[in-house]
PDB file of C-alpha atoms in Angstrom:
ATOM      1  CA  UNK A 130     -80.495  59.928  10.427  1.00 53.00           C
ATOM      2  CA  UNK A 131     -79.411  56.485  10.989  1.00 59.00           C
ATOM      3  CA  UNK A 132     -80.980  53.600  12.836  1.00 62.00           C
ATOM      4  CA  UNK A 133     -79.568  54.251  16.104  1.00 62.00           C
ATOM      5  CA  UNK A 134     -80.636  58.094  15.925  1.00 67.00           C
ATOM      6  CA  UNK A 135     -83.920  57.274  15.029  1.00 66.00           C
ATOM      7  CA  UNK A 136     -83.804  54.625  18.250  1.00 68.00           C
ATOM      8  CA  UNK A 137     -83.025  57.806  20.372  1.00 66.00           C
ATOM      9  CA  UNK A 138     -85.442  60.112  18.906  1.00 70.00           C
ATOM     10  CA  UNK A 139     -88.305  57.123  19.794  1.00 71.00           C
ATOM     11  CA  UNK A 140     -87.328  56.779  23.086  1.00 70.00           C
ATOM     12  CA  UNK A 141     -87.131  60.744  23.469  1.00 71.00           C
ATOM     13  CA  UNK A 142     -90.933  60.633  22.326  1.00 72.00           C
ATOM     14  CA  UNK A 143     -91.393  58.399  24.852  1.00 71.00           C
ATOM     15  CA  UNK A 144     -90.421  59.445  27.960  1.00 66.00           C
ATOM     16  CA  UNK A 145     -92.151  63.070  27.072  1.00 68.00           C
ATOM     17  CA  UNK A 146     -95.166  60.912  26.584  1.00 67.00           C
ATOM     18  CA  UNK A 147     -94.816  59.269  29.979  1.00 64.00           C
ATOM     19  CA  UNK A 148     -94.090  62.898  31.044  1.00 63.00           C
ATOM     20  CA  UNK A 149     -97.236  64.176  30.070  1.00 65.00           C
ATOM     21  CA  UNK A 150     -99.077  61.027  31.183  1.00 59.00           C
ATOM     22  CA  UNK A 151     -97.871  61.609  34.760  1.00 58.00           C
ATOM     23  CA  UNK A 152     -98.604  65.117  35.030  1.00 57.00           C
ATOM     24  CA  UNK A 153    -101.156  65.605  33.230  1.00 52.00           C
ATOM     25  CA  UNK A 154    -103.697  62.859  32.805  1.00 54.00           C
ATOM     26  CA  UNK A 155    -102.827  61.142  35.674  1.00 53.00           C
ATOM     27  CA  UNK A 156    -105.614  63.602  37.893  1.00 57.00           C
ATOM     28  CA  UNK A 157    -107.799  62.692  35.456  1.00 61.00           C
ATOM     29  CA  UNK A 158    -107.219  58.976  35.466  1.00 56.00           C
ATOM     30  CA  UNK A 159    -107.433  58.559  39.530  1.00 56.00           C
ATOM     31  CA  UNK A 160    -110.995  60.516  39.291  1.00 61.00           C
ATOM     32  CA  UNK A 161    -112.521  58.380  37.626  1.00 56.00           C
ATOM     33  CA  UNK A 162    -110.997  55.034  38.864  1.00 54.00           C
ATOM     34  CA  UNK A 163    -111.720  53.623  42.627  1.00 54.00           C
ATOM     35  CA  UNK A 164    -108.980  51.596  44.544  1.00 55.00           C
ATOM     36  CA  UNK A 165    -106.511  53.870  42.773  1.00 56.00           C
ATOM     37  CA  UNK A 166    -103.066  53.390  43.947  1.00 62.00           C
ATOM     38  CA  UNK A 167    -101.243  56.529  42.795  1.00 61.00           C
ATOM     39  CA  UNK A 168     -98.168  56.114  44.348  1.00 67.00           C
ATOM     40  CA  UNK A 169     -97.615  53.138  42.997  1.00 68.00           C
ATOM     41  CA  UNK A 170     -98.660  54.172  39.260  1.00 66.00           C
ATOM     42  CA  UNK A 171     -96.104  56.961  39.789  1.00 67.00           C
ATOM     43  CA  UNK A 172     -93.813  55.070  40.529  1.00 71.00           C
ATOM     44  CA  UNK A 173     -93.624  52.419  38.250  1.00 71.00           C
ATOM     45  CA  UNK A 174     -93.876  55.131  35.745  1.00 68.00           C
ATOM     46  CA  UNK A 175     -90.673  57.067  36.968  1.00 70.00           C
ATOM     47  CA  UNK A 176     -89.350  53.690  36.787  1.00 73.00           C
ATOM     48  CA  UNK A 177     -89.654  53.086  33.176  1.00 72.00           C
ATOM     49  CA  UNK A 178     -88.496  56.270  32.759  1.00 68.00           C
ATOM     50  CA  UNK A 179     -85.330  55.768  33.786  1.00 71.00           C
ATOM     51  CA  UNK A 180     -84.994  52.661  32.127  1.00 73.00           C
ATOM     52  CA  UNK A 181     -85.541  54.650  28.938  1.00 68.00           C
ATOM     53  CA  UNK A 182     -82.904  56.815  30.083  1.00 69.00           C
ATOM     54  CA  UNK A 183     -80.794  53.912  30.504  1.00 71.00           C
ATOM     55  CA  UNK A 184     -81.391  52.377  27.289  1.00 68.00           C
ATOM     56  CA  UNK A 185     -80.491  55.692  25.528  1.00 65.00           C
ATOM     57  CA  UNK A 186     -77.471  56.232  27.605  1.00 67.00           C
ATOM     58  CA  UNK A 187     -76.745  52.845  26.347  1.00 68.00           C
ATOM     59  CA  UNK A 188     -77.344  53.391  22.707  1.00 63.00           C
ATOM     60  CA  UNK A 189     -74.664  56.012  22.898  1.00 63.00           C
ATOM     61  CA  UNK A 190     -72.144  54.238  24.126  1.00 62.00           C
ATOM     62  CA  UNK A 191     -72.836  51.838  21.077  1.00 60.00           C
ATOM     63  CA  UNK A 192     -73.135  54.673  18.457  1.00 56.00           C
ATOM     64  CA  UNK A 193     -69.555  55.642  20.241  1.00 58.00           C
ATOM     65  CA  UNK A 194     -68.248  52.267  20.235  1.00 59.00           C
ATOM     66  CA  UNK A 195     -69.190  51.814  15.898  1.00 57.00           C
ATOM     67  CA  UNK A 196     -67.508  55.151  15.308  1.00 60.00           C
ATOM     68  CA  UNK A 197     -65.200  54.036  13.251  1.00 66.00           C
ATOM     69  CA  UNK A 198     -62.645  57.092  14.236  1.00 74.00           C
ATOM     70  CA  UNK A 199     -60.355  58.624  12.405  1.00 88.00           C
ATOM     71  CA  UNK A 200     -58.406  56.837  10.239  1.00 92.00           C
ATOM     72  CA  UNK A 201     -54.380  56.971   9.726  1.00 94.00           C
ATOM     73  CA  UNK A 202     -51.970  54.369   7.723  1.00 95.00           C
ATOM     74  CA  UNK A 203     -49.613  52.465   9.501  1.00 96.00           C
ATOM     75  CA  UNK A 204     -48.100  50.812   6.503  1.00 97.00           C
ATOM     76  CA  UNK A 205     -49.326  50.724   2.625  1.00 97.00           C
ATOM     77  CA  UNK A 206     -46.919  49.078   0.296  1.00 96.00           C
ATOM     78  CA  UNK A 207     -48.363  50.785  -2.612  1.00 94.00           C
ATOM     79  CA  UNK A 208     -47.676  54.223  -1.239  1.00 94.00           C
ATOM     80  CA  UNK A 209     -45.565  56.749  -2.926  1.00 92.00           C
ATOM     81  CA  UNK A 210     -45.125  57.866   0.552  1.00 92.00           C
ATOM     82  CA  UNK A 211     -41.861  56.781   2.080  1.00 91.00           C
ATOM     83  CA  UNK A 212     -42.941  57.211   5.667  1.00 90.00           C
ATOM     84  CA  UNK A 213     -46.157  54.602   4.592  1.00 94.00           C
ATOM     85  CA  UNK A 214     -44.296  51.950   2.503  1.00 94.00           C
ATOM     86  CA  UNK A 215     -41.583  51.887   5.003  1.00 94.00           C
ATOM     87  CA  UNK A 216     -39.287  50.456   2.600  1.00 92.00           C
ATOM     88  CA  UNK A 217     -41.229  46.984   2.281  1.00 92.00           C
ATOM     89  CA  UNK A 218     -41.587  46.978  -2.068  1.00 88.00           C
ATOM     90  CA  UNK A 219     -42.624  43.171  -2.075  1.00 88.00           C
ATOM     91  CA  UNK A 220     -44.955  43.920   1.341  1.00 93.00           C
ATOM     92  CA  UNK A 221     -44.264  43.492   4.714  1.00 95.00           C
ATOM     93  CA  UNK A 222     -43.045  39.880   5.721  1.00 92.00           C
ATOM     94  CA  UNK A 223     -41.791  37.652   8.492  1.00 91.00           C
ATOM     95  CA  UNK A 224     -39.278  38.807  10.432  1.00 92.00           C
ATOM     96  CA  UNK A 225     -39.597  42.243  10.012  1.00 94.00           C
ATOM     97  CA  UNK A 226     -40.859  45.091  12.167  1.00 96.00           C
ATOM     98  CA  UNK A 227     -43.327  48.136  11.463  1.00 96.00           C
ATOM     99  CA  UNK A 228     -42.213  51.071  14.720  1.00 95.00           C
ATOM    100  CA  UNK A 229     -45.062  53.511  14.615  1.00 94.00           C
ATOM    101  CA  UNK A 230     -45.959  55.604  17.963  1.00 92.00           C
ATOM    102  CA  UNK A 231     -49.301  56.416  16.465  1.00 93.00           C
ATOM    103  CA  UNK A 232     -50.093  52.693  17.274  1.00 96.00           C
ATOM    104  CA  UNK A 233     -51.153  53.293  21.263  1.00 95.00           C
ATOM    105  CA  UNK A 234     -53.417  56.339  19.938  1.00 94.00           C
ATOM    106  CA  UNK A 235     -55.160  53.377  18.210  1.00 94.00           C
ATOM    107  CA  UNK A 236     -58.225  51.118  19.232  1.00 91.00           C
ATOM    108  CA  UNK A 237     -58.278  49.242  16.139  1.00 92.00           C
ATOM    109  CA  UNK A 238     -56.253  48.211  13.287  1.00 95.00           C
ATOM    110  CA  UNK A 239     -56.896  46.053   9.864  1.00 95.00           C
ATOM    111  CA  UNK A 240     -54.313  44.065   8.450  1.00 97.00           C
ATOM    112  CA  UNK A 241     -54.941  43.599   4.959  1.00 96.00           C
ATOM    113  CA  UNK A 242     -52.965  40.168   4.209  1.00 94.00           C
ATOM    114  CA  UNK A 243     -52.566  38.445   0.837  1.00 90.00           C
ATOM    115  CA  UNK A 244     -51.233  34.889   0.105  1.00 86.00           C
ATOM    116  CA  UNK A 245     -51.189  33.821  -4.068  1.00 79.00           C
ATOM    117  CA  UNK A 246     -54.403  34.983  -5.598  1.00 80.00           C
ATOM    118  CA  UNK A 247     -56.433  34.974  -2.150  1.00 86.00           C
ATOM    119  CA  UNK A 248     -56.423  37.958  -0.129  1.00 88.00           C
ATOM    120  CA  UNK A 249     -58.327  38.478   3.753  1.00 91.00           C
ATOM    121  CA  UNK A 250     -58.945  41.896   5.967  1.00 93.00           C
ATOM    122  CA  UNK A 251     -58.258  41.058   9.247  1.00 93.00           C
ATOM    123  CA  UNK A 252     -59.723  43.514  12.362  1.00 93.00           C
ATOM    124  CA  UNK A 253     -57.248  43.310  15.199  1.00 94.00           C
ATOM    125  CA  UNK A 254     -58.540  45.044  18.675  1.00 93.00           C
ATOM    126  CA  UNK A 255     -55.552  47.401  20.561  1.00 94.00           C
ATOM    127  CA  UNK A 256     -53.766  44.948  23.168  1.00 95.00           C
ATOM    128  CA  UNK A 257     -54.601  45.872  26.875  1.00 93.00           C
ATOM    129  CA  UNK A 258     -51.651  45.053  29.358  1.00 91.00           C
ATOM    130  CA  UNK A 259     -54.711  43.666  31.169  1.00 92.00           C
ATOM    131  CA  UNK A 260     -54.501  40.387  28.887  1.00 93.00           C
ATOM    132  CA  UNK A 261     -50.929  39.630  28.319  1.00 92.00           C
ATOM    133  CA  UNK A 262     -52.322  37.006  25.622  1.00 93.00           C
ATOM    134  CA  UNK A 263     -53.940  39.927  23.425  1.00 94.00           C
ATOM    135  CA  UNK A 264     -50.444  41.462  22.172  1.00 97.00           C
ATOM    136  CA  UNK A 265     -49.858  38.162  20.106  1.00 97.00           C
ATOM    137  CA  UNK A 266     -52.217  37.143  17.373  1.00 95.00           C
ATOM    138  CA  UNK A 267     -52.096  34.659  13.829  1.00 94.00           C
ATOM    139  CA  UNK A 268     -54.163  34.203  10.945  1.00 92.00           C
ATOM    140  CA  UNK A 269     -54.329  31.465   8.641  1.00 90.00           C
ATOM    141  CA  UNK A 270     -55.305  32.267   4.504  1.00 86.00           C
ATOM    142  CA  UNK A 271     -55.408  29.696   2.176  1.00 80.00           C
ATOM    143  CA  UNK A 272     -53.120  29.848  -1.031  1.00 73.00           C
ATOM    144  CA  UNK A 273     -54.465  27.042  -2.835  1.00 70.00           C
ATOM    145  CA  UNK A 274     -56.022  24.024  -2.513  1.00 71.00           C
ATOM    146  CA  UNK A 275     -53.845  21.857  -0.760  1.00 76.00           C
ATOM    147  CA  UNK A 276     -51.347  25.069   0.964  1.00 80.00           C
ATOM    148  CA  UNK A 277     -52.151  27.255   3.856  1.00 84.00           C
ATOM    149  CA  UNK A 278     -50.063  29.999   5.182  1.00 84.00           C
ATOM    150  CA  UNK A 279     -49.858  30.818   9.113  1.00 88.00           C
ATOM    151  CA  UNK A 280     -48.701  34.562   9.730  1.00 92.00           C
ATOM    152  CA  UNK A 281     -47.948  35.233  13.738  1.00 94.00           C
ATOM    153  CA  UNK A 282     -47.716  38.574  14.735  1.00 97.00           C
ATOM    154  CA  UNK A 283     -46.822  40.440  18.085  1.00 97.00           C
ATOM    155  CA  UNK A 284     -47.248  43.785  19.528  1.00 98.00           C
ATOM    156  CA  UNK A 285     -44.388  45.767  21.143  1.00 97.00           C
ATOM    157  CA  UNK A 286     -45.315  45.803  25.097  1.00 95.00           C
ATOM    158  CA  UNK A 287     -44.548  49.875  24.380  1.00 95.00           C
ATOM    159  CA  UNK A 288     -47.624  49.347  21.986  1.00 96.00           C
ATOM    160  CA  UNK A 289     -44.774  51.492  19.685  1.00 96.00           C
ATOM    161  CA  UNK A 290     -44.282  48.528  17.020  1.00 97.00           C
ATOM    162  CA  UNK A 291     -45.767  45.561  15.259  1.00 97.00           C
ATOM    163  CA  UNK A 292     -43.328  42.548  14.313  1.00 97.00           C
ATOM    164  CA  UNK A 293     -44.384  39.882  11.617  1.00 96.00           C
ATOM    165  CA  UNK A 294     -42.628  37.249  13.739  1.00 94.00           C
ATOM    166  CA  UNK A 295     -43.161  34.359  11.658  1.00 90.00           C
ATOM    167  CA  UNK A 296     -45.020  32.222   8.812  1.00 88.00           C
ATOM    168  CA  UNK A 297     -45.157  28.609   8.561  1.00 85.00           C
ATOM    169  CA  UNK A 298     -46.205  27.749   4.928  1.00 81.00           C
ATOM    170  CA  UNK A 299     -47.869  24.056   4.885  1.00 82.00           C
ATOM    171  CA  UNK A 300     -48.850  21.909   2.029  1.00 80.00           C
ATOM    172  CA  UNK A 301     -51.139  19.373   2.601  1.00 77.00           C
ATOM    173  CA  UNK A 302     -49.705  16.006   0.153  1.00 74.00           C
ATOM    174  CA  UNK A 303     -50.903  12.283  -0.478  1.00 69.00           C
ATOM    175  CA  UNK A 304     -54.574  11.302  -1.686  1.00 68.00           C
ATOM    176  CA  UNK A 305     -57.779   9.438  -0.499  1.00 62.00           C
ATOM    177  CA  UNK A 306     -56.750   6.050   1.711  1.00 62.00           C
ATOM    178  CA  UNK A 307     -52.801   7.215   2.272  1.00 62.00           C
ATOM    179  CA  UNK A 308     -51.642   8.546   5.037  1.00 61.00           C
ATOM    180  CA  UNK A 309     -51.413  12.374   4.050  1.00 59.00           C
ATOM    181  CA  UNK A 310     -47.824  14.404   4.488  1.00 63.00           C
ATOM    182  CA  UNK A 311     -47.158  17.798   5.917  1.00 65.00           C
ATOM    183  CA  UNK A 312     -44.418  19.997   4.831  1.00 65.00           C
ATOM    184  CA  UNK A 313     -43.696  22.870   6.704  1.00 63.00           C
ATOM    185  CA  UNK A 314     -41.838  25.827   5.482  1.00 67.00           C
ATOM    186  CA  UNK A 315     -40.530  29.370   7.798  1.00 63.00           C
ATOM    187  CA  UNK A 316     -40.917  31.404   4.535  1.00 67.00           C
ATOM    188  CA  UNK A 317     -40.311  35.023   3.715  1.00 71.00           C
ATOM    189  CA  UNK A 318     -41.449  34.726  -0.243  1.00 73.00           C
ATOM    190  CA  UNK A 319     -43.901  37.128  -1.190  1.00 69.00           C
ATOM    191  CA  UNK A 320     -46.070  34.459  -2.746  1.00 71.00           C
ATOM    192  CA  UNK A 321     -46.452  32.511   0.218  1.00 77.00           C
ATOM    193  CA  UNK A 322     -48.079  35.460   2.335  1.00 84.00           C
ATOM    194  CA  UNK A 323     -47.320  39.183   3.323  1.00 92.00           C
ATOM    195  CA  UNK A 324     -49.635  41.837   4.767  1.00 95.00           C
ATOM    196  CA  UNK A 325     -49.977  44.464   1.731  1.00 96.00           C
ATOM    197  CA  UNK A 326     -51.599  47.949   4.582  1.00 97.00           C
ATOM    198  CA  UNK A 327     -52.258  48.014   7.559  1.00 97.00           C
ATOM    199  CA  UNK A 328     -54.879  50.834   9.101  1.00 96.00           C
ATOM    200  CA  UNK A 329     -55.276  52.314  12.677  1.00 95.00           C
ATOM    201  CA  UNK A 330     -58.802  53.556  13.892  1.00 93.00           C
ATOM    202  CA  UNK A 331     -57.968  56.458  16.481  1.00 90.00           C
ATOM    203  CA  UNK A 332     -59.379  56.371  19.675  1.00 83.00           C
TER     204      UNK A 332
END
């Protein structure tokens, strides 16, 4: 049972609690007390009832929304699998484009995006048509000291395909006091940066 069941089964105890309190003590209670209001006691505790039905309504919604889902490959470089590697040996890079209709059935994906020796998992949300600005997204990942690599990626407006539209490779030059230089690079080589898998989450 995990934390959220064990939440639920609390709040279950609860409300029979406040169940049994209501109908059954309740007579008891007013007997012995003067200036009673009982309609008031009742309500307040059909009140908090609800409430508690609320709040466990609400905890499953959140047990839904941390479901992980199923999970299917959109790309894996490694894979044996033709229809996973997609033909990208060295990763997939700028300028490219991953077509998958399995993408819209998603509400999740991670990217998992390498750059020299350093490697990052990046969770990217499914883009809603309701924010235009949500089917575009970058990461930055650090290749050494002094070089960063910027990846930008779009989704199709289909929500059929994933493009790696570009990487900008900078590296930071000069020393303490000097003015410090900035080379760009649009670079496709493997070192610089590529996204080794990408997963989908189904909805």
């Amino acid at each position: 049972m995990n934390e959220i069941e064990k939440i639920k089964d609390e709040t279950e105890k609860i409300k029979r609690d406040l169940w049994s309190l209501s109908n059954e003590t309740m007579k008891d209670v007013f007997s012995k007390l003067e200036q009673v209001d009982a309609t008031t006691i009742s309500e307040q505790i059909s009140n908090l009832t609800n409430q508690l039905e609320n709040f466990n309504s609400r905890l499953t919604e959140i047990e839904n929304i941390l479901d992980p889902g199923e999970k299917i490959v959109i790309f894996d470089m490694d894979s044996a699998d033709e229809t996973e590697n997609l033909g990208f040996a060295d990763g997939f890079m700028a300028h490219n484009t991953i077509t998958n209709a399995n993408i819209a059935n998603c509400k999740y994906f991670k990217f998992y995006i390498a750059s020299g020796d350093y490697q990052d998992v990046v969770t990217i949300p499914l883009p809603s048509s309701q924010d235009p600005l949500s089917f575009n997204f970058s990461h930055e990942i650090a290749q050494s000291f002094r070089a960063i690599a910027y990846m930008f990626f779009k989704f199709a407006k289909s929500l059929d395909a994933i493009e790696f539209v570009e990487m900008s490779y900078i590296i930071y030059t000069g020393s303490s006091g000097t003015t410090a230089r900035i080379a760009w690079y649009d670079s496709t080589q493997p070192s610089h940066g590529y996204v080794k898998k990408i997963e989908g989450f189904l909805k």
